[in-house]
Coordinates of C-alpha atoms and ligand atoms in Angstrom, one line a residue:
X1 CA 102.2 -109.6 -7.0
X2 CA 98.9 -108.2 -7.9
X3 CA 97.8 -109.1 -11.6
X4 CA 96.3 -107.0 -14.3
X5 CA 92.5 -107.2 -12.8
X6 CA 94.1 -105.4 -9.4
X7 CA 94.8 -102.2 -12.3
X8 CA 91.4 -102.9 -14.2
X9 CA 89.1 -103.0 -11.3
X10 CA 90.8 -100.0 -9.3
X11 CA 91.6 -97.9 -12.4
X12 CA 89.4 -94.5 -12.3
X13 CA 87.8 -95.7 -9.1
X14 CA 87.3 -92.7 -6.1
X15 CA 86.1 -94.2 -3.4
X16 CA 86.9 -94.9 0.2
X17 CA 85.6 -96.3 3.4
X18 CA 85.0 -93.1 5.4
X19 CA 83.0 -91.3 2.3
X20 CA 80.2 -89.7 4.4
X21 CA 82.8 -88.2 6.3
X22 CA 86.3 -87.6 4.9
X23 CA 87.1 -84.2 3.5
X24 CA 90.3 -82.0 2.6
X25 CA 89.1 -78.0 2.8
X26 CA 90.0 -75.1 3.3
X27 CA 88.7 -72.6 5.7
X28 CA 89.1 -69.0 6.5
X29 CA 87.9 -66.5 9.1
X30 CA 88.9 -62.6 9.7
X31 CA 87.0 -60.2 12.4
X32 CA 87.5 -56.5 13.0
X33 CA 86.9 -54.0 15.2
X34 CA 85.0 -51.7 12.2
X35 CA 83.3 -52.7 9.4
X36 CA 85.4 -54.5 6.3
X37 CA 84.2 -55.5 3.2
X38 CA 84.1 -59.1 4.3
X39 CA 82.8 -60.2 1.1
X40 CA 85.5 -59.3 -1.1
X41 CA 88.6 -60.4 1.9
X42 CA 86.7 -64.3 2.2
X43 CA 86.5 -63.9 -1.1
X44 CA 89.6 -63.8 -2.3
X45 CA 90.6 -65.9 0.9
X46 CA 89.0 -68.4 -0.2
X47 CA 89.9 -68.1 -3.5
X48 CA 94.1 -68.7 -2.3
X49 CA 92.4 -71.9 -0.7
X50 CA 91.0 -73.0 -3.8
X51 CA 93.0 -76.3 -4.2
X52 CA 92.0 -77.2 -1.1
X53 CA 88.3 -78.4 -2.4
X54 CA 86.9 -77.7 -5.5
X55 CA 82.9 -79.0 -4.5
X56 CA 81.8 -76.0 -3.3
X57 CA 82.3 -73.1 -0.8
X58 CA 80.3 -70.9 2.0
X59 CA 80.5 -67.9 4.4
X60 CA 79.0 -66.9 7.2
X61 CA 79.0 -63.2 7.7
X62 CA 78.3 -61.0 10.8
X63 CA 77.2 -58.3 10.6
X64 CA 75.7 -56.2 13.5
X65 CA 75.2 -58.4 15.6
X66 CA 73.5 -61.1 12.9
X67 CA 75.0 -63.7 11.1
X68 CA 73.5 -64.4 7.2
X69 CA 75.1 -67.8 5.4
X70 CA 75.4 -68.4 2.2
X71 CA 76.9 -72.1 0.3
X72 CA 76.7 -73.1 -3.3
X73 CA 78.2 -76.2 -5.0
X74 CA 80.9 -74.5 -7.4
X75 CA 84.2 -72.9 -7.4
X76 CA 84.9 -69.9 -5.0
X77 CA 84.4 -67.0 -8.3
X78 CA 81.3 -68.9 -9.5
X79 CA 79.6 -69.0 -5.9
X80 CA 80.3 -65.4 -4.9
X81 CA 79.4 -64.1 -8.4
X82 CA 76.0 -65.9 -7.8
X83 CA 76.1 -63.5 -4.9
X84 CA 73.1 -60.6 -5.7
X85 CA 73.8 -58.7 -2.8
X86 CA 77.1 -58.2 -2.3
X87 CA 76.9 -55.3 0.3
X88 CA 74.5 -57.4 2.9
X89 CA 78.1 -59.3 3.3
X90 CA 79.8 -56.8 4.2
X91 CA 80.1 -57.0 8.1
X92 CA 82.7 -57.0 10.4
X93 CA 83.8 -60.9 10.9
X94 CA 83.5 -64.1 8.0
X95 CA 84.1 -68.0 7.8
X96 CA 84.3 -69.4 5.3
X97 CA 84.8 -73.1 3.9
X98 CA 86.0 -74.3 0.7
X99 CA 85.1 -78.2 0.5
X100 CA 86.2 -81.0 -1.5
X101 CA 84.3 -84.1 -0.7
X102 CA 85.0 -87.8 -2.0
X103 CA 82.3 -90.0 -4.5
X104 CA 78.6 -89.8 -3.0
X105 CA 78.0 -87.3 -0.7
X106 CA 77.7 -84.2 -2.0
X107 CA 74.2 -83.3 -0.8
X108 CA 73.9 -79.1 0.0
X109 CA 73.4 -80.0 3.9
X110 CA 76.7 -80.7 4.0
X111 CA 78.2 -78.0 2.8
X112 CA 80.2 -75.4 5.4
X113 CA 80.0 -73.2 7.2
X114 CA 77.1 -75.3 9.3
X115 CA 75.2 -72.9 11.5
X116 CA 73.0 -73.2 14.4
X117 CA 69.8 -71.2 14.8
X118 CA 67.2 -70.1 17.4
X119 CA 63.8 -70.1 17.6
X120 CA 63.5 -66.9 15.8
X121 CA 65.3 -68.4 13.2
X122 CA 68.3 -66.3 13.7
X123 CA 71.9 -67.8 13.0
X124 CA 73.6 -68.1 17.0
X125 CA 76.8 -70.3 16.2
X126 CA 78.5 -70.5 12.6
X127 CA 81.4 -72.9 12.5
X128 CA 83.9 -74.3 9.5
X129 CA 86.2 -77.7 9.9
X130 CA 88.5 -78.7 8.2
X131 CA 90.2 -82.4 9.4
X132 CA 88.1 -85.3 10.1
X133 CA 87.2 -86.9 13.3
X134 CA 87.1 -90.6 14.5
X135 CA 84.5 -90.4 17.1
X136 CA 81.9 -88.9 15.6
X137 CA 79.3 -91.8 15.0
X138 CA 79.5 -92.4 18.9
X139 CA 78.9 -88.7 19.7
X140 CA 76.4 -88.3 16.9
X141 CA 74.6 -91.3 18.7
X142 CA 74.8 -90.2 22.5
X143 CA 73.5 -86.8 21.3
X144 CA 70.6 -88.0 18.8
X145 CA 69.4 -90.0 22.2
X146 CA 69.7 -86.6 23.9
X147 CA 67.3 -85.4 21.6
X148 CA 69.4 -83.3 19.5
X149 CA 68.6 -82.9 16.2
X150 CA 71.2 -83.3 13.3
X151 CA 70.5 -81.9 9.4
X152 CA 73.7 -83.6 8.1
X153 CA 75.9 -86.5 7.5
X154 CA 79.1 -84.6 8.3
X155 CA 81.2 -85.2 11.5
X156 CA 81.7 -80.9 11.3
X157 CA 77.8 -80.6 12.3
X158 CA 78.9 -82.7 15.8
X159 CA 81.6 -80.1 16.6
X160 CA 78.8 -77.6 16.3
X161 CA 75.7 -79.3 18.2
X162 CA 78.5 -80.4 20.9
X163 CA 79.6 -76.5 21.3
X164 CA 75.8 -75.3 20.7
X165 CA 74.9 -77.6 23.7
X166 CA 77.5 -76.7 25.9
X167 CA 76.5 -72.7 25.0
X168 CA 75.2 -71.9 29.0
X169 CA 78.6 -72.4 30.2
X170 CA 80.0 -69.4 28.2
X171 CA 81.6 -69.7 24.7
X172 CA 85.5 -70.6 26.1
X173 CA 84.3 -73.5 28.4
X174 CA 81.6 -74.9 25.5
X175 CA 84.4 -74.7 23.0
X176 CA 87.2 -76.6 25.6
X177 CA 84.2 -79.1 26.7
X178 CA 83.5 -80.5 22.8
X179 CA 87.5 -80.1 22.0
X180 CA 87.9 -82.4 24.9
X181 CA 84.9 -84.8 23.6
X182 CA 85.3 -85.0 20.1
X183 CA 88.7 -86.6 18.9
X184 CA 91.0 -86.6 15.9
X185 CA 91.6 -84.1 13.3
X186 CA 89.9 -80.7 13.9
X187 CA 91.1 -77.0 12.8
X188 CA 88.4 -74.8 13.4
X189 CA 87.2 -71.2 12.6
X190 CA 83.9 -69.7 14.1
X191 CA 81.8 -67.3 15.1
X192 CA 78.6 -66.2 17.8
X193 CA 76.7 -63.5 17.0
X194 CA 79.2 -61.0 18.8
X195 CA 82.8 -63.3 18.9
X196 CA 85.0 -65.2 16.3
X197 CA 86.9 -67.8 17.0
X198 CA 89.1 -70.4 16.0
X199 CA 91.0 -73.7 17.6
X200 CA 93.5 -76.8 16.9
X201 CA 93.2 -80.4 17.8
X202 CA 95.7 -81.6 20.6
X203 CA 98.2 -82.7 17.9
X204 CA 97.7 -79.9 15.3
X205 CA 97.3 -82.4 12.5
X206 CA 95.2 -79.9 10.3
X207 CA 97.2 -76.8 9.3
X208 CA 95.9 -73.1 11.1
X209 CA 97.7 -69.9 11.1
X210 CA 96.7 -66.4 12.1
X211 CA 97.6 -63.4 10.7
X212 CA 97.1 -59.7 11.4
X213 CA 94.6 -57.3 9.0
X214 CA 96.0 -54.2 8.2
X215 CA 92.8 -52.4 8.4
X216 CA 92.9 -54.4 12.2
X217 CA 91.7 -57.3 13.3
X218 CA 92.7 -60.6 12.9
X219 CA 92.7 -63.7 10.3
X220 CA 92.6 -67.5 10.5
X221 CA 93.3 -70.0 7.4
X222 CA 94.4 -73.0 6.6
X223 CA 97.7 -71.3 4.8
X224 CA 99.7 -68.6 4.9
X225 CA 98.8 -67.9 0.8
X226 CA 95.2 -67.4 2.0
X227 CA 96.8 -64.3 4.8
X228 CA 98.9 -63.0 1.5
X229 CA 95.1 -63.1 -0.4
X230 CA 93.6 -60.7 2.3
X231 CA 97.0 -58.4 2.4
X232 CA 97.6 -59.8 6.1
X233 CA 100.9 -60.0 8.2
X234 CA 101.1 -63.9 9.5
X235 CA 102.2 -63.8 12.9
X236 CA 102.3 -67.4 13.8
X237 CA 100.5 -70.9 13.9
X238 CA 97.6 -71.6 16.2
X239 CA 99.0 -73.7 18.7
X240 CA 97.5 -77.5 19.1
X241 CA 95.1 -77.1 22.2
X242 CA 94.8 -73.6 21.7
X243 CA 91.4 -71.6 21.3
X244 CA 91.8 -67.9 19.9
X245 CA 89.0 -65.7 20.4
X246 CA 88.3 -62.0 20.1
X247 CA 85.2 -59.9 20.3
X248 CA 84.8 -56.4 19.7
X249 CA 85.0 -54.8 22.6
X250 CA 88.8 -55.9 23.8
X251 CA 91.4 -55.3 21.1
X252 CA 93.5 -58.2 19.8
X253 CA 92.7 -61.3 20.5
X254 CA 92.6 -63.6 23.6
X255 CA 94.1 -67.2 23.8
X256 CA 93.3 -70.4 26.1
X257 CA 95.3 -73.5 26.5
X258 CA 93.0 -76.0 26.9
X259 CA 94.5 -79.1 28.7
X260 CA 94.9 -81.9 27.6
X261 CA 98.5 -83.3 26.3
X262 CA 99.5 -81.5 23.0
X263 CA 101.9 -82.5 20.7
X264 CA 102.7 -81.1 17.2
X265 CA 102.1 -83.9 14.3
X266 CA 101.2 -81.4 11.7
X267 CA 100.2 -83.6 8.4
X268 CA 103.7 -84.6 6.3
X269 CA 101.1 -84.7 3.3
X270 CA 100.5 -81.6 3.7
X271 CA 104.2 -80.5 2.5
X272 CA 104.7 -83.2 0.2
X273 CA 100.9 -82.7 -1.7
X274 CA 98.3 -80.6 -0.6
X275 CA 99.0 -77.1 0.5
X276 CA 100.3 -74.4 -2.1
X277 CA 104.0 -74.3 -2.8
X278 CA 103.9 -70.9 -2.1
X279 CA 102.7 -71.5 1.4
X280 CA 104.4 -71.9 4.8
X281 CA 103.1 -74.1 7.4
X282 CA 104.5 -73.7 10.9
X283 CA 107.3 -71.3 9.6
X284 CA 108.1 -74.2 6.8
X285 CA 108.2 -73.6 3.4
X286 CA 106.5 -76.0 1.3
X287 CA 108.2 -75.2 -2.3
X288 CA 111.9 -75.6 0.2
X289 CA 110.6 -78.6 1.3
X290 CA 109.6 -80.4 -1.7
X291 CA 113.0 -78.6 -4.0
X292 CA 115.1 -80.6 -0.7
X293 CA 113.4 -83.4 -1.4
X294 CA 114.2 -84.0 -5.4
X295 CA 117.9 -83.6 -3.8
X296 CA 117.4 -86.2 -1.3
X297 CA 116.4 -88.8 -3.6
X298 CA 118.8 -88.1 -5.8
X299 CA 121.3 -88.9 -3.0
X300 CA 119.1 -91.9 -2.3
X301 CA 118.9 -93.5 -5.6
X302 CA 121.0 -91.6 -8.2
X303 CA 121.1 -92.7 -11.8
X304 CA 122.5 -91.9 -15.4
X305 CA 120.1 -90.1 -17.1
X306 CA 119.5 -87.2 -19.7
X307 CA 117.0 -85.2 -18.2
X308 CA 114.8 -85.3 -15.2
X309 CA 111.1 -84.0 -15.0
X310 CA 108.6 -83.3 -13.0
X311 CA 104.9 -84.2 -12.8
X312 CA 103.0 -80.7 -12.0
X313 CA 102.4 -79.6 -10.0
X314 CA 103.9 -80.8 -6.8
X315 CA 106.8 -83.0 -8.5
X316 CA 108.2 -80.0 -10.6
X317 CA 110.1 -78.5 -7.4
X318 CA 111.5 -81.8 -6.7
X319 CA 112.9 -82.4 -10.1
X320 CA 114.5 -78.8 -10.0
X321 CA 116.3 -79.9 -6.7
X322 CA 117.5 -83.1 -8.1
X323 CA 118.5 -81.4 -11.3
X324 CA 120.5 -79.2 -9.0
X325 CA 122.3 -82.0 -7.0
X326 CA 122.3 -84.3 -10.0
X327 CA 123.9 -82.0 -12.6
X328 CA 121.0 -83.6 -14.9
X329 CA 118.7 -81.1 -17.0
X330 CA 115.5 -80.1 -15.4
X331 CA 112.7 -79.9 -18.8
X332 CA 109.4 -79.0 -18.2
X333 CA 108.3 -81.7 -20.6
X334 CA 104.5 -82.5 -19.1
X335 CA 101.8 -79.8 -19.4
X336 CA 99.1 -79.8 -17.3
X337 CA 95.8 -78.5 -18.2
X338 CA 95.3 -75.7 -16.2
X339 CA 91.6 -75.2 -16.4
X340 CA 91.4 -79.1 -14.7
X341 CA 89.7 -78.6 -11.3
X342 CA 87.3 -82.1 -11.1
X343 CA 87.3 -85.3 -12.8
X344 CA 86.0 -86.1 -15.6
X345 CA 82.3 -88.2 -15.6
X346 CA 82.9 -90.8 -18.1
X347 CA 81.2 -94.2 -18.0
X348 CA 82.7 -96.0 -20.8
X349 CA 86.0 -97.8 -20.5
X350 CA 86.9 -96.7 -24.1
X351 CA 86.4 -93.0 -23.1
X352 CA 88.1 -93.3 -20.0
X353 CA 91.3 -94.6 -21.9
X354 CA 91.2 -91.4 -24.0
X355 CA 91.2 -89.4 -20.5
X356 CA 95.2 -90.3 -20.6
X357 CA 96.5 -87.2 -22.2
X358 CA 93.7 -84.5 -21.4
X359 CA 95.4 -83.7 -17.9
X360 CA 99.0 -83.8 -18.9
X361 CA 100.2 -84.1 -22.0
X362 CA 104.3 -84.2 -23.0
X363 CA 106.1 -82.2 -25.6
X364 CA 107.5 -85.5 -27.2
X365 CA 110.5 -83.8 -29.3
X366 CA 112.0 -82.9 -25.5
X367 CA 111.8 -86.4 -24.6
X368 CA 111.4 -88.5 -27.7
X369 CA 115.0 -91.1 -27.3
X370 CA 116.1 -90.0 -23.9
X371 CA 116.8 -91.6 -21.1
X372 CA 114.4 -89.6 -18.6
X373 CA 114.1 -89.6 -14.8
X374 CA 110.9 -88.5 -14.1
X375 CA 109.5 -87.6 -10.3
X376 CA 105.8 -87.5 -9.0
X377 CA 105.2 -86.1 -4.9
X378 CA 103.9 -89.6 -4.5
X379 CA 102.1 -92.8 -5.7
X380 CA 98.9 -93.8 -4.4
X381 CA 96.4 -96.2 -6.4
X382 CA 99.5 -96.5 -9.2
X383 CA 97.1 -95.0 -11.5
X384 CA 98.8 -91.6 -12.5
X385 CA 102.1 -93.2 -12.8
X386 CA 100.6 -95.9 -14.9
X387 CA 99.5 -93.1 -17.2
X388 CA 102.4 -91.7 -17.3
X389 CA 104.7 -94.5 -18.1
X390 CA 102.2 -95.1 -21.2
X391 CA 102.6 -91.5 -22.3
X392 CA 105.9 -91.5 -22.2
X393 CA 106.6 -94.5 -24.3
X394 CA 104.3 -93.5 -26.5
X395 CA 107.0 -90.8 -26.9
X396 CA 109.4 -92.8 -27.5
X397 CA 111.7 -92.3 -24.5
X398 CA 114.7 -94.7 -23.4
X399 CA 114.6 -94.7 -20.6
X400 CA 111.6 -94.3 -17.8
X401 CA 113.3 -93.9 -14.1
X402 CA 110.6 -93.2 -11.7
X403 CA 110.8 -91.0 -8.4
X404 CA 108.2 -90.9 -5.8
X405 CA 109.4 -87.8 -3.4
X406 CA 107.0 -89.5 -0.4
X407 CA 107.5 -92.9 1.0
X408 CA 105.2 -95.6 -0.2
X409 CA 101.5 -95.0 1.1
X410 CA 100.2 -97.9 2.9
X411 CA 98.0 -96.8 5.5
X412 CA 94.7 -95.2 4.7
X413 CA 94.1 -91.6 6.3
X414 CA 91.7 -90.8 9.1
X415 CA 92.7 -87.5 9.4
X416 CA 91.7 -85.7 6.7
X417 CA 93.2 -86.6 4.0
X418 CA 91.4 -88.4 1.0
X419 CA 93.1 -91.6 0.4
X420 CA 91.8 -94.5 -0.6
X421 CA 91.4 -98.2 1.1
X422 CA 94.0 -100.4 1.8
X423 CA 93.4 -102.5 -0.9
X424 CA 93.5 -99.6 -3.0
X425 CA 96.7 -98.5 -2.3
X426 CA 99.0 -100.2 -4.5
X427 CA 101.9 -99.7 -2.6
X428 CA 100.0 -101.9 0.3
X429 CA 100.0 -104.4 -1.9
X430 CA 103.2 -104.6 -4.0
X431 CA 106.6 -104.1 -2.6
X432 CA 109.2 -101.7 -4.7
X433 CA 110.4 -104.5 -7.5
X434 CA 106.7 -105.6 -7.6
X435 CA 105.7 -102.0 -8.7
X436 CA 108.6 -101.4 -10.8
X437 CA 107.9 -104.0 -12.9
X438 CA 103.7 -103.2 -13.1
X439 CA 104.8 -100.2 -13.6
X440 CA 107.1 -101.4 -16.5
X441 CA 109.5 -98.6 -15.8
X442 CA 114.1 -99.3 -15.5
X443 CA 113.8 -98.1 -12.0
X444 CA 111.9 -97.1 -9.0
X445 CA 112.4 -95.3 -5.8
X446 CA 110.6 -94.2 -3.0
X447 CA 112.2 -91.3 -0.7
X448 CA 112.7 -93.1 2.6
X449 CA 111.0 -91.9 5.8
X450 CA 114.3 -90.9 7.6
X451 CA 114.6 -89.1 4.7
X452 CA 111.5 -87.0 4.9
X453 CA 111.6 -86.7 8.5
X454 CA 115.3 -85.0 8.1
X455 CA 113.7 -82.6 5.7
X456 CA 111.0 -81.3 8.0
X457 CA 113.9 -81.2 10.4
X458 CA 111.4 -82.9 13.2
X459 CA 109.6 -86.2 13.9
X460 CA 106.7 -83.8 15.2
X461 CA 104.3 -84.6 12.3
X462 CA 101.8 -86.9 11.2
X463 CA 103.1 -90.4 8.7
X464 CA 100.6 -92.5 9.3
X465 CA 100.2 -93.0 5.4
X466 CA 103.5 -94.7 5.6
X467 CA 103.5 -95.7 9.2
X468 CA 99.9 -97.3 9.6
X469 CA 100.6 -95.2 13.0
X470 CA 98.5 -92.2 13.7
X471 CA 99.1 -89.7 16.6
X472 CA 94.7 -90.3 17.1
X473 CA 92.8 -93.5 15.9
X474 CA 89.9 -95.7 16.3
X475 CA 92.3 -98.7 17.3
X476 CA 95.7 -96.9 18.0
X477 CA 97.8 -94.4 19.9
X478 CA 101.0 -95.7 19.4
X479 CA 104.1 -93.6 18.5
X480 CA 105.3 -92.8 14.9
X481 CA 108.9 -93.7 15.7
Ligands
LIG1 P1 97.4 -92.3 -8.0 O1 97.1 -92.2 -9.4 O2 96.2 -92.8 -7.2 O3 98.6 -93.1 -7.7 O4 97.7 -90.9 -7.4 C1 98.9 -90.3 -7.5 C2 98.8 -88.9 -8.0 O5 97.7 -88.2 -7.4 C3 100.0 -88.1 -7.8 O6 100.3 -87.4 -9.0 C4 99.6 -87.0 -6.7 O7 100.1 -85.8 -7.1 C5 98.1 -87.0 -6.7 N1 97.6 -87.2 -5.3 C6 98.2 -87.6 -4.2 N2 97.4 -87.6 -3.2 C7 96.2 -87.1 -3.6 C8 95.0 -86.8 -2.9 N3 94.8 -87.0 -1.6 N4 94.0 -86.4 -3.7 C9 94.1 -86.2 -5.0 N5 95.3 -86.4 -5.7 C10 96.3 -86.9 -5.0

């Protein structure tokens, strides 16, 4: 059982082992045949991709036959409205990136899309990543010694020097030589100065659809509400090993298996946290996915109660699908903040307490006596819930039953997404009865893997968060099951 200091030192704290390297984005590219106004579609592309990094954004643009770039720290509205000339991004393919990065790198050079340039200075290769490779330090190494020359800390920037190196052998074979090379979590969008393209790592761990324009052309993103932002038809996921490439002259698109043995382990966090609810993910909805899941814990661990909530947004569907199965009233008693996008800076203690009800804050006469069941999408440093539980009592409530609608995490990511050391994750270090009573809560349940697995409907996706088994990692390849 971990004691009070395990909450005081960890409280607040961001940080994580892979910092220099692990992000969550999202990422978006679209090429015609004819000129589009490519600055308003990535713009409002990206903006549907919003949650999926709040640091800053980029695009690439190409425009006959030149690429311009352009990356700010800042929300999506803020960096294209700092955008003078609007009209010289206009062109007929875009990438773009919208990054969230963890504590202490934050520096512009690693902002996306990377590029690589000639020696007239002129963009050649644009890329955007979103995922997070485990190899990159060795790679980086073996090319510094080469003599290539890096500009960031990133692991994206290796993808792009391996595929700038490999340019001679033609654009397919440098993009299958560094999917080959580099491993671990990689969807990628990208462009030369006359082709987009876009490809999947071997186990599709990172999310990447494409979708048809109606003007023509094609799109890429990270979720289907991104092809919905652009007015585009989806037409299916980019398979893992798969490149898609298109240039202007061919209509369509072409599409190369590259070989190596695929398998799909699309990221369960994705479903249970990160993507919209609004989005589908390899024909998947995520809002169906996380309403089935409120149901299943309810069948898991039921319990007398007068209402059930949800913590927004990602828990609310959940506590409408065990309200369903449960009979118990759904009540939307926590209200987030809507304009929250980043954290608060506050370095006193005594200010940080005060953070508590800024995010969410309850309307206590719906809850103030009650017995309340109340369900987060998961529980990672014990922090939120924490809060919560405090907020709630404050309320006066009866009854606090707690619902986490993921198994317990702990296993840190090296995919992609950002959570936190091992030591970090509470649920690595207490069992259930542990937490429920730091928690101070009547109950506690954790939807059970079979569970979740049942709801996807497949074993074909990435736990290692609950596992501590990864499809790709620095020290395993075992099997999730
Ligand atoms: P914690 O306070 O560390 O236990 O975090 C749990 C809360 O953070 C839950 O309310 C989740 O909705 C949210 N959450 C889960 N995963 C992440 C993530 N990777 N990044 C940011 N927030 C997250």
């Amino acid at each position: 059982m971990q004691s009070t200091d395990f909450y005081q030192r960890n409280i607040f704290k961001k940080e994580s082992p892979f910092d220099s390297i692990q992000e969550e984005c999202g990422i978006l590219g679209l090429f015609s045949d004819e000129n589009v106004d490519t600055f308003s579609l990535s713009q409002f592309g990206l903006f549907a991709l919003q949650h999926r990094g709040q640091e800053a954004c980029g695009i690439t643009v190409m425009k006959d036959g030149k690429m311009i770039n352009i990356k700010e720290e800042g929300l999506v509205l803020d960096v294209f409205r700092s955008i003078e000339n609007p009209e010289e991004f206009m062109g007929n393919g875009v990438i773009g990136h919208t990054r969230y990065t963890t504590a202490g790198d934050k520096k512009k050079f690693n902002f996306q899309p990377f590029f690589a340039k000639n020696e007239y200075d002129q963009i050649i290769l644009s890329i955007a990543h979103n995922g997070n490779l485990i190899n990159a330090k060795e790679l980086k190494e073996e090319m510094e010694k080469e003599g290539v020359v890096f500009r960031a800390t990133s692991d994206s920037e290796v993808i792009l020097r391996l595929i700038q190196k490999n340019l001679d052998l033609g654009l397919r074979a440098a993009i299958s030589a560094t999917m080959l090379k580099i491993q671990g979590a990689f969807s990628v969008v990208g462009m030369t100065r006359n082709k987009f393209f876009a490809f999947r790592d071997f186990n599709g761990i990172r999310p990447l659809l494409i979708g048809r324009l109606p003007e023509g052309g094609i799109v890429c993103a990270s979720e289907s509400v991104a092809l919905d932002a652009v007015g585009a038809t989806y037409e299916r996921d980019v398979l893992p090993g798969e490149i898609i490439f298109t240039n202007s002259r061919e209509p369509g698109y072409q599409t190369f298996q590259v070989e190596a043995p695929s398998k799909q382990r699309l990221c369960s966090f994705e479903y249970i946290y990160f993507s919209r609810p609004d989005t589908s993910l390899e024909k998947i909805s995520v809002h169906h996915i996380r309403e089935k899941s409120g149901e299943k814990i309810w069948e898991q661990a039921p319990v007398e109660a007068d209402l059930v909530i949800g913590v927004p947004d990602s828990g609310v569907p959940a506590a409408i699908g065990f309200s369903r199965v449960s009979g118990i009233p759904f009540r939307q008693a926590l209200i987030k903040n809507r304009y929250i996008a980043r954290s608060f800076i506050v370095p006193s203690q005594e200010m940080r307490e005060r953070v508590v009800n800024l995010k969410l804050n309850p309307i206590v006469e719906e809850i103030r006596g009650k017995r309340v069941v109340i369900i987060d999408d998961s529980i990672v440093r014990g922090t939120t819930s924490r809060r919560l539980v405090k907020i709630l009592r404050e309320c006066g409530v009866k009854e606090i039953h707690f619902r986490s609608v993921s198994p317990p995490i702990i296993a840190p990511c090296f995919l992609g997404i950002d959570t936190p050391r091992k030591d970090d994750l509470i649920s690595a270090n207490m069992n259930t009865e542990q937490l429920r009573e730091y928690l101070g809560v009547e109950s506690l349940a954790f939807l059970s893997l079979e569970n979740l697995a049942e709801i996807l409907g497949s074993t074909n996706h990435c736990f290692g968060c609950f596992t501590g088994k990864y499809p790709v990692s620095p020290n395993s390849e075992e099997e999730i099951f």
